[in-house]
Short mmCIF file of C-alpha atoms in Angstrom, two decimals:
data_model
loop_
_atom_site.label_atom_id
_atom_site.label_comp_id
_atom_site.label_asym_id
_atom_site.label_seq_id
_atom_site.Cartn_x
_atom_site.Cartn_y
_atom_site.Cartn_z
CA MET P 1 6.31 -30.10 -6.09
CA TRP P 2 7.63 -28.40 -2.87
CA ASP P 3 6.17 -24.87 -2.36
CA ASN P 4 5.98 -24.75 1.42
CA ALA P 5 2.18 -25.65 1.66
CA ARG P 6 1.10 -27.16 4.71
CA PRO P 7 0.32 -30.71 3.39
CA ARG P 8 3.65 -30.96 1.98
CA THR P 9 5.69 -29.80 4.90
CA THR P 10 4.35 -32.25 7.57
CA THR P 11 6.73 -34.69 9.08
CA ASP P 12 4.67 -37.48 7.76
CA THR P 13 4.86 -36.19 4.21
CA ARG P 14 8.66 -35.74 4.61
CA GLU P 15 9.02 -39.20 6.07
CA PHE P 16 7.00 -40.84 3.24
CA LEU P 17 9.17 -39.03 0.66
CA THR P 18 12.54 -40.00 2.26
CA ARG P 19 11.52 -43.68 2.82
CA ARG P 20 10.88 -43.76 -1.13
CA ASP P 21 14.07 -41.91 -1.94
CA VAL P 22 12.18 -39.00 -3.41
CA GLU P 23 13.80 -35.73 -3.90
CA PRO P 24 10.91 -33.06 -4.17
CA VAL P 25 11.35 -30.27 -6.68
CA LYS P 26 11.64 -26.85 -4.73
CA GLN P 27 9.30 -24.13 -6.01
CA SER P 28 8.80 -20.58 -4.62
CA PRO P 29 5.40 -20.00 -3.23
CA TYR P 30 3.12 -17.67 -5.24
CA SER P 31 5.04 -18.19 -8.64
CA PRO P 32 2.32 -19.34 -11.07
CA ASP P 33 4.91 -18.89 -13.92
CA LEU P 34 6.83 -21.87 -12.62
CA ASN P 35 3.71 -23.96 -11.71
CA LEU P 36 3.85 -27.21 -13.68
CA CYS P 37 0.15 -27.87 -13.48
CA ASP P 38 -0.74 -24.63 -15.01
CA ARG P 39 1.90 -25.02 -17.87
CA PHE P 40 1.11 -28.55 -18.77
CA LEU P 41 -1.99 -30.08 -17.21
CA PHE P 42 -4.65 -27.36 -17.83
CA LEU P 43 -3.37 -27.05 -21.36
CA LYS P 44 -3.86 -30.95 -21.74
CA VAL P 45 -7.38 -30.54 -20.48
CA GLU P 46 -8.18 -27.34 -22.40
CA LEU P 47 -7.08 -28.51 -25.80
CA PRO P 48 -9.75 -31.05 -26.55
CA ALA P 49 -12.35 -28.52 -25.56
CA LEU P 50 -11.37 -25.85 -28.03
CA GLY P 51 -14.09 -25.25 -30.64
CA ARG P 52 -16.59 -27.08 -28.54
CA ARG P 53 -20.13 -25.57 -27.38
CA VAL P 54 -20.12 -23.99 -23.97
CA LEU P 55 -22.57 -22.65 -21.71
CA GLY P 56 -22.62 -18.78 -21.99
CA PRO P 57 -22.99 -16.37 -19.01
CA ARG P 58 -26.61 -15.93 -19.85
CA GLY P 59 -27.43 -19.54 -19.95
CA GLY P 60 -27.29 -19.91 -23.72
CA TYR P 61 -24.87 -22.04 -25.71
CA ASN P 62 -22.12 -20.35 -27.57
CA ARG P 63 -19.33 -21.74 -29.75
CA ARG P 64 -15.98 -21.19 -28.34
CA PRO P 65 -13.63 -20.07 -31.07
CA ALA P 66 -10.30 -21.98 -31.37
CA GLY P 67 -7.65 -19.91 -29.66
CA ASP P 68 -10.03 -18.00 -27.55
CA GLU P 69 -8.09 -17.17 -24.44
CA GLU P 70 -10.89 -15.87 -22.23
CA GLY P 71 -13.38 -18.72 -22.51
#
């Protein structure tokens, strides 16, 4: 993922990718609708937690209903 963040634009990083013949996927900065982590990774992490008990804002446990978007 190439979004112009400083760690991904350093010379060392570019040389590392070039040596391994890796073509970075270019992405506009500040474009969460295109962020692959938000679209796939967080969904994979969140799905197993649906319907499980979570600690509520006042310290008590609540059941999170399946499909609840706010959590």
